[in-house]
CSV table of C-alpha atoms in Angstrom, one decimal:
chain,number,residue,atom,x,y,z
G,1,UNK,CA,24.8,9.2,-31.8
G,2,UNK,CA,22.0,9.9,-29.3
G,3,UNK,CA,19.0,11.9,-30.3
G,4,UNK,CA,17.2,14.4,-28.0
G,5,UNK,CA,13.9,13.2,-26.7
G,6,UNK,CA,10.9,14.2,-28.8
G,7,UNK,CA,7.9,16.0,-27.5
G,8,UNK,CA,5.6,14.0,-25.1
G,9,UNK,CA,2.9,12.0,-26.9
G,10,UNK,CA,-0.5,13.6,-25.9
G,11,UNK,CA,-2.2,10.3,-26.8
G,12,UNK,CA,0.0,8.1,-24.5
G,13,UNK,CA,-2.9,7.7,-22.0
G,14,UNK,CA,-4.8,5.6,-24.5
G,15,UNK,CA,-2.3,2.8,-23.9
G,16,UNK,CA,-2.2,3.3,-20.1
G,17,UNK,CA,-4.3,0.6,-18.3
G,18,UNK,CA,-4.5,2.8,-15.2
G,19,UNK,CA,-6.2,5.5,-17.1
G,20,UNK,CA,-8.8,3.1,-18.6
G,21,UNK,CA,-9.4,1.4,-15.3
G,22,UNK,CA,-9.9,4.7,-13.6
G,23,UNK,CA,-12.2,5.9,-16.3
G,24,UNK,CA,-14.4,2.8,-16.1
G,25,UNK,CA,-14.5,3.1,-12.3
G,26,UNK,CA,-15.6,6.7,-12.4
G,27,UNK,CA,-18.1,6.0,-15.2
G,28,UNK,CA,-19.8,3.2,-13.2
G,29,UNK,CA,-19.8,5.3,-10.0
G,30,UNK,CA,-21.7,8.1,-11.5
G,31,UNK,CA,-23.4,6.3,-14.4
G,32,UNK,CA,-24.8,3.2,-12.7
G,33,UNK,CA,-28.4,4.5,-12.8
G,34,UNK,CA,-28.1,4.7,-16.6
G,35,UNK,CA,-27.6,0.9,-16.6
G,36,UNK,CA,-31.0,0.2,-15.1
G,37,UNK,CA,-32.4,-1.0,-18.4
G,38,UNK,CA,-29.4,-3.4,-18.7
G,39,UNK,CA,-30.0,-4.9,-15.2
G,40,UNK,CA,-33.8,-5.1,-16.0
G,41,UNK,CA,-33.0,-7.1,-19.1
G,42,UNK,CA,-30.5,-9.4,-17.2
G,43,UNK,CA,-32.7,-9.9,-14.2
G,44,UNK,CA,-36.4,-9.5,-15.4
G,45,UNK,CA,-37.7,-11.2,-12.3
G,46,UNK,CA,-36.5,-8.3,-10.0
G,47,UNK,CA,-38.8,-5.4,-9.3
G,48,UNK,CA,-36.0,-3.1,-8.3
G,49,UNK,CA,-32.8,-4.1,-10.1
G,50,UNK,CA,-30.8,-1.0,-9.1
G,51,UNK,CA,-29.5,-0.4,-5.5
G,52,UNK,CA,-31.1,2.9,-4.4
G,53,UNK,CA,-30.6,3.0,-0.6
G,54,UNK,CA,-27.4,5.1,-1.1
G,55,UNK,CA,-25.5,6.7,-4.0
G,56,UNK,CA,-22.6,4.8,-5.4
G,57,UNK,CA,-20.2,7.7,-5.2
G,58,UNK,CA,-21.0,8.0,-1.5
G,59,UNK,CA,-20.4,4.2,-1.1
G,60,UNK,CA,-17.1,4.4,-2.9
G,61,UNK,CA,-15.9,7.3,-0.8
G,62,UNK,CA,-16.9,5.5,2.4
G,63,UNK,CA,-15.1,2.4,1.3
G,64,UNK,CA,-11.9,4.2,0.4
G,65,UNK,CA,-12.1,6.0,3.8
G,66,UNK,CA,-12.3,2.9,5.9
G,67,UNK,CA,-9.6,1.2,3.9
G,68,UNK,CA,-7.3,4.2,4.1
G,69,UNK,CA,-7.7,4.6,7.9
G,70,UNK,CA,-7.2,0.9,8.6
G,71,UNK,CA,-4.2,0.7,6.3
G,72,UNK,CA,-2.7,3.8,7.9
G,73,UNK,CA,-2.9,2.0,11.3
G,74,UNK,CA,-1.4,-1.1,9.8
G,75,UNK,CA,1.5,0.8,8.3
G,76,UNK,CA,2.4,2.7,11.5
G,77,UNK,CA,2.3,-0.4,13.6
G,78,UNK,CA,3.7,-2.8,11.0
G,79,UNK,CA,6.7,-0.6,10.0
G,80,UNK,CA,7.4,0.2,13.6
G,81,UNK,CA,7.4,-3.5,14.5
G,82,UNK,CA,9.5,-4.4,11.5
G,83,UNK,CA,12.1,-1.7,12.3
G,84,UNK,CA,12.2,-2.8,15.9
G,85,UNK,CA,13.0,-6.5,15.3
G,86,UNK,CA,15.6,-5.8,12.6
G,87,UNK,CA,17.9,-3.8,15.0
G,88,UNK,CA,19.9,-5.0,17.9
G,89,UNK,CA,17.5,-3.8,20.7
G,90,UNK,CA,14.5,-5.9,19.3
G,91,UNK,CA,16.2,-8.8,17.5
G,92,UNK,CA,15.3,-11.3,20.2
G,93,UNK,CA,11.6,-10.4,19.9
G,94,UNK,CA,11.4,-11.1,16.1
G,95,UNK,CA,9.9,-14.7,16.4
G,96,UNK,CA,7.3,-13.4,18.8
G,97,UNK,CA,6.3,-10.4,16.6
G,98,UNK,CA,6.2,-12.6,13.5
G,99,UNK,CA,4.0,-15.2,15.3
G,100,UNK,CA,1.6,-12.5,16.6
G,101,UNK,CA,1.1,-10.8,13.2
G,102,UNK,CA,0.7,-14.2,11.5
G,103,UNK,CA,-2.1,-15.0,13.9
G,104,UNK,CA,-3.7,-11.7,13.1
G,105,UNK,CA,-3.7,-12.7,9.4
G,106,UNK,CA,-5.1,-16.2,9.9
G,107,UNK,CA,-7.8,-15.0,12.4
G,108,UNK,CA,-10.9,-14.3,10.2
G,109,UNK,CA,-12.0,-10.7,10.2
G,110,UNK,CA,-15.6,-11.9,10.7
G,111,UNK,CA,-14.5,-13.5,14.0
G,112,UNK,CA,-12.8,-10.2,15.0
G,113,UNK,CA,-16.1,-8.3,14.2
G,114,UNK,CA,-18.1,-10.9,16.2
G,115,UNK,CA,-15.8,-10.3,19.3
G,116,UNK,CA,-15.5,-6.5,18.8
G,117,UNK,CA,-19.2,-5.6,18.3
G,118,UNK,CA,-20.4,-6.6,21.8
G,119,UNK,CA,-17.6,-4.5,23.3
G,120,UNK,CA,-17.5,-1.5,21.0
G,121,UNK,CA,-20.9,-1.6,19.3
G,122,UNK,CA,-22.0,-1.5,15.6
G,123,UNK,CA,-20.4,0.9,13.1
G,124,UNK,CA,-17.0,1.6,11.7
G,125,UNK,CA,-14.8,1.1,14.7
G,126,UNK,CA,-15.0,-2.7,14.9
G,127,UNK,CA,-14.4,-2.9,11.2
G,128,UNK,CA,-11.3,-0.7,11.5
G,129,UNK,CA,-9.9,-3.0,14.2
G,130,UNK,CA,-10.5,-6.1,12.1
G,131,UNK,CA,-9.0,-4.6,8.9
G,132,UNK,CA,-5.9,-3.2,10.7
G,133,UNK,CA,-5.1,-6.6,12.2
G,134,UNK,CA,-5.7,-8.4,8.9
G,135,UNK,CA,-3.3,-6.0,7.1
G,136,UNK,CA,-0.4,-6.3,9.5
G,137,UNK,CA,1.4,-9.4,8.2
G,138,UNK,CA,2.4,-8.2,4.7
G,139,UNK,CA,3.7,-4.9,6.0
G,140,UNK,CA,5.8,-6.4,8.8
G,141,UNK,CA,7.3,-9.0,6.5
G,142,UNK,CA,8.1,-6.5,3.8
G,143,UNK,CA,9.6,-4.0,6.3
G,144,UNK,CA,11.9,-6.8,7.6
G,145,UNK,CA,12.8,-7.9,4.1
G,146,UNK,CA,13.4,-4.4,2.8
G,147,UNK,CA,15.7,-3.4,5.6
G,148,UNK,CA,17.6,-6.7,5.4
G,149,UNK,CA,18.0,-6.1,1.6
G,150,UNK,CA,20.0,-2.9,2.1
G,151,UNK,CA,23.6,-3.9,1.0
G,152,UNK,CA,26.0,-4.0,3.9
G,153,UNK,CA,28.6,-1.9,2.1
G,154,UNK,CA,26.1,0.9,1.8
G,155,UNK,CA,25.4,0.8,5.6
G,156,UNK,CA,29.2,0.7,6.2
G,157,UNK,CA,29.7,3.7,4.0
G,158,UNK,CA,27.0,5.6,5.9
G,159,UNK,CA,28.7,4.7,9.2
G,160,UNK,CA,32.0,5.7,7.8
G,161,UNK,CA,30.6,9.1,7.0
G,162,UNK,CA,29.8,9.5,10.7
G,163,UNK,CA,26.0,9.1,10.4
G,164,UNK,CA,24.2,8.2,13.6
G,165,UNK,CA,22.0,5.1,13.9
G,166,UNK,CA,18.8,7.3,13.5
G,167,UNK,CA,20.2,9.0,10.4
G,168,UNK,CA,21.2,5.7,8.9
G,169,UNK,CA,17.7,4.4,9.5
G,170,UNK,CA,15.8,7.4,8.2
G,171,UNK,CA,18.2,8.5,5.4
G,172,UNK,CA,19.7,5.2,4.2
G,173,UNK,CA,17.8,2.1,5.3
G,174,UNK,CA,14.2,3.1,5.0
G,175,UNK,CA,14.6,5.0,1.8
G,176,UNK,CA,16.4,2.1,0.1
G,177,UNK,CA,13.9,-0.4,1.6
G,178,UNK,CA,10.9,1.7,0.5
G,179,UNK,CA,10.2,-0.2,-2.8
G,180,UNK,CA,10.1,-3.6,-0.9
G,181,UNK,CA,8.2,-2.0,1.9
G,182,UNK,CA,5.6,-0.6,-0.5
G,183,UNK,CA,5.2,-4.0,-2.1
G,184,UNK,CA,3.9,-5.2,1.3
G,185,UNK,CA,1.7,-2.1,1.7
G,186,UNK,CA,0.3,-2.8,-1.8
G,187,UNK,CA,-0.6,-6.4,-0.8
G,188,UNK,CA,-2.2,-5.2,2.5
G,189,UNK,CA,-4.3,-2.5,0.9
G,190,UNK,CA,-5.5,-4.7,-1.9
G,191,UNK,CA,-6.5,-7.4,0.6
G,192,UNK,CA,-8.4,-4.8,2.7
G,193,UNK,CA,-10.3,-3.4,-0.3
G,194,UNK,CA,-11.9,-6.7,-0.8
G,195,UNK,CA,-12.2,-7.6,2.9
G,196,UNK,CA,-13.8,-4.2,3.8
G,197,UNK,CA,-17.0,-5.3,2.1
G,198,UNK,CA,-17.8,-7.4,5.2
G,199,UNK,CA,-17.8,-4.3,7.3
G,200,UNK,CA,-21.4,-3.7,6.2
G,201,UNK,CA,-22.5,-6.6,8.2
G,202,UNK,CA,-21.9,-4.5,11.4
G,203,UNK,CA,-23.4,-1.3,10.1
G,204,UNK,CA,-20.5,0.4,8.4
G,205,UNK,CA,-21.2,2.0,5.0
G,206,UNK,CA,-19.1,0.4,2.3
G,207,UNK,CA,-19.4,-1.1,-1.1
G,208,UNK,CA,-20.4,-4.2,0.7
G,209,UNK,CA,-23.8,-2.7,1.5
G,210,UNK,CA,-25.4,-3.6,-1.8
G,211,UNK,CA,-23.7,-7.0,-1.7
G,212,UNK,CA,-25.1,-7.8,1.8
G,213,UNK,CA,-28.6,-6.5,0.9
G,214,UNK,CA,-28.5,-8.5,-2.3
G,215,UNK,CA,-27.5,-11.6,-0.5
G,216,UNK,CA,-30.3,-11.2,2.2
G,217,UNK,CA,-32.9,-10.3,-0.4
G,218,UNK,CA,-31.8,-12.7,-3.2
G,219,UNK,CA,-31.1,-9.8,-5.5
G,220,UNK,CA,-28.3,-10.8,-7.8
G,221,UNK,CA,-28.2,-7.3,-9.4
G,222,UNK,CA,-27.3,-5.6,-6.2
G,223,UNK,CA,-24.5,-8.2,-5.6
G,224,UNK,CA,-23.2,-7.6,-9.1
G,225,UNK,CA,-23.2,-3.8,-8.7
G,226,UNK,CA,-21.3,-3.9,-5.5
G,227,UNK,CA,-18.8,-6.5,-6.7
G,228,UNK,CA,-18.0,-4.6,-9.9
G,229,UNK,CA,-17.1,-1.5,-8.0
G,230,UNK,CA,-15.0,-3.3,-5.4
G,231,UNK,CA,-13.1,-5.2,-8.1
G,232,UNK,CA,-12.5,-2.0,-10.2
G,233,UNK,CA,-11.3,-0.1,-7.1
G,234,UNK,CA,-8.9,-2.9,-6.3
G,235,UNK,CA,-7.6,-2.9,-9.9
G,236,UNK,CA,-7.1,0.9,-10.0
G,237,UNK,CA,-5.3,0.8,-6.6
G,238,UNK,CA,-3.0,-2.1,-7.8
G,239,UNK,CA,-2.1,-0.3,-11.0
G,240,UNK,CA,-1.4,2.9,-9.1
G,241,UNK,CA,1.0,1.1,-6.7
G,242,UNK,CA,2.6,-0.6,-9.7
G,243,UNK,CA,3.3,2.8,-11.2
G,244,UNK,CA,4.7,4.1,-7.9
G,245,UNK,CA,6.9,1.1,-7.4
G,246,UNK,CA,8.5,1.5,-10.9
G,247,UNK,CA,9.5,5.0,-10.1
G,248,UNK,CA,10.9,4.1,-6.7
G,249,UNK,CA,13.0,1.3,-8.2
G,250,UNK,CA,14.8,3.8,-10.4
G,251,UNK,CA,15.2,6.2,-7.4
G,252,UNK,CA,16.6,3.3,-5.2
G,253,UNK,CA,19.3,2.3,-7.8
G,254,UNK,CA,20.3,5.9,-8.1
G,255,UNK,CA,20.6,6.2,-4.3
G,256,UNK,CA,22.7,3.0,-4.0
G,257,UNK,CA,25.1,4.3,-6.6
G,258,UNK,CA,25.6,7.5,-4.6
G,259,UNK,CA,26.3,5.6,-1.4
G,260,UNK,CA,28.4,2.8,-2.7
G,261,UNK,CA,32.0,2.7,-1.3
G,262,UNK,CA,33.4,2.7,-4.8
G,263,UNK,CA,31.9,6.2,-5.2
G,264,UNK,CA,32.8,7.4,-1.7
G,265,UNK,CA,36.2,5.9,-1.2
G,266,UNK,CA,38.0,8.2,-3.7
G,267,UNK,CA,36.5,11.2,-2.0
G,268,UNK,CA,37.7,10.0,1.4
G,269,UNK,CA,41.1,9.0,0.0
G,270,UNK,CA,41.5,12.3,-1.7
G,271,UNK,CA,40.7,14.1,1.5
G,272,UNK,CA,43.3,12.1,3.4
G,273,UNK,CA,45.8,12.7,0.6
G,274,UNK,CA,45.3,16.4,0.8
G,275,UNK,CA,45.9,16.2,4.6
G,276,UNK,CA,49.1,14.2,4.1
G,277,UNK,CA,47.4,10.8,4.9
G,278,UNK,CA,49.0,10.8,8.4
G,279,UNK,CA,46.1,11.2,10.8
G,280,UNK,CA,43.7,8.6,9.3
G,281,UNK,CA,40.7,10.8,10.3
G,282,UNK,CA,38.0,12.3,8.2
G,283,UNK,CA,38.1,16.0,7.6
G,284,UNK,CA,35.6,18.1,9.6
G,285,UNK,CA,33.2,18.5,6.7
G,286,UNK,CA,32.9,14.6,6.4
G,287,UNK,CA,32.8,13.8,10.2
């Protein structure tokens, strides 16, 4: 006999790695100056062991901003390209698209910055271009894999219900492909969180600023401070995507069960039976 679920455990967050990682990230963001004695003890030869040219909350916010904007560009372009090559109108262009995005992934972001800076200038814009190109490949591949993973009986059931190609794409294929698609977005975003640190070489404000300054000034403490926050930001983002993907998997299975022919055929059969089974057409409310 099943028992009703008990009340939610208020201490559940203690066992949640996402909560702990987020807590450590926020604590270091705002409490890094409190660790000055620790860095002095670890690096006694340094006169200034704490990065003071900018605040760490401002650096984290700037880092998140540049990653979010570049990832949004990659998602729009990557999902559009993936949808285009998985349908009849763009199927012939699939090898070309896959080759182009693969080149974008293998072309070093530093080289993109070196080419873009003389044209655009220093700042955030060349970094956005480099990061957007670098994040395309996982999104395009996951979009293609996600749409192709939609079971054919589900698509046939949607066509049998009279849905247009656009409605099948937006209401069936993309929702069911979303977990696979988000796995590619997850990879792209995590890669860009680490790669965005090099944007500070062209004047963009990111968590790479203390790392670049530390490398040029032989200050290991600065490098450690920037690297810790970049790593924690990547861990928090990865855990957040993992939580989202778990929920989407449950939702996807529920959606497949609703659209499977085994579920829809009795309805269609029953409708035809009620109409005498002579016309072989769907009733108006199912057309």
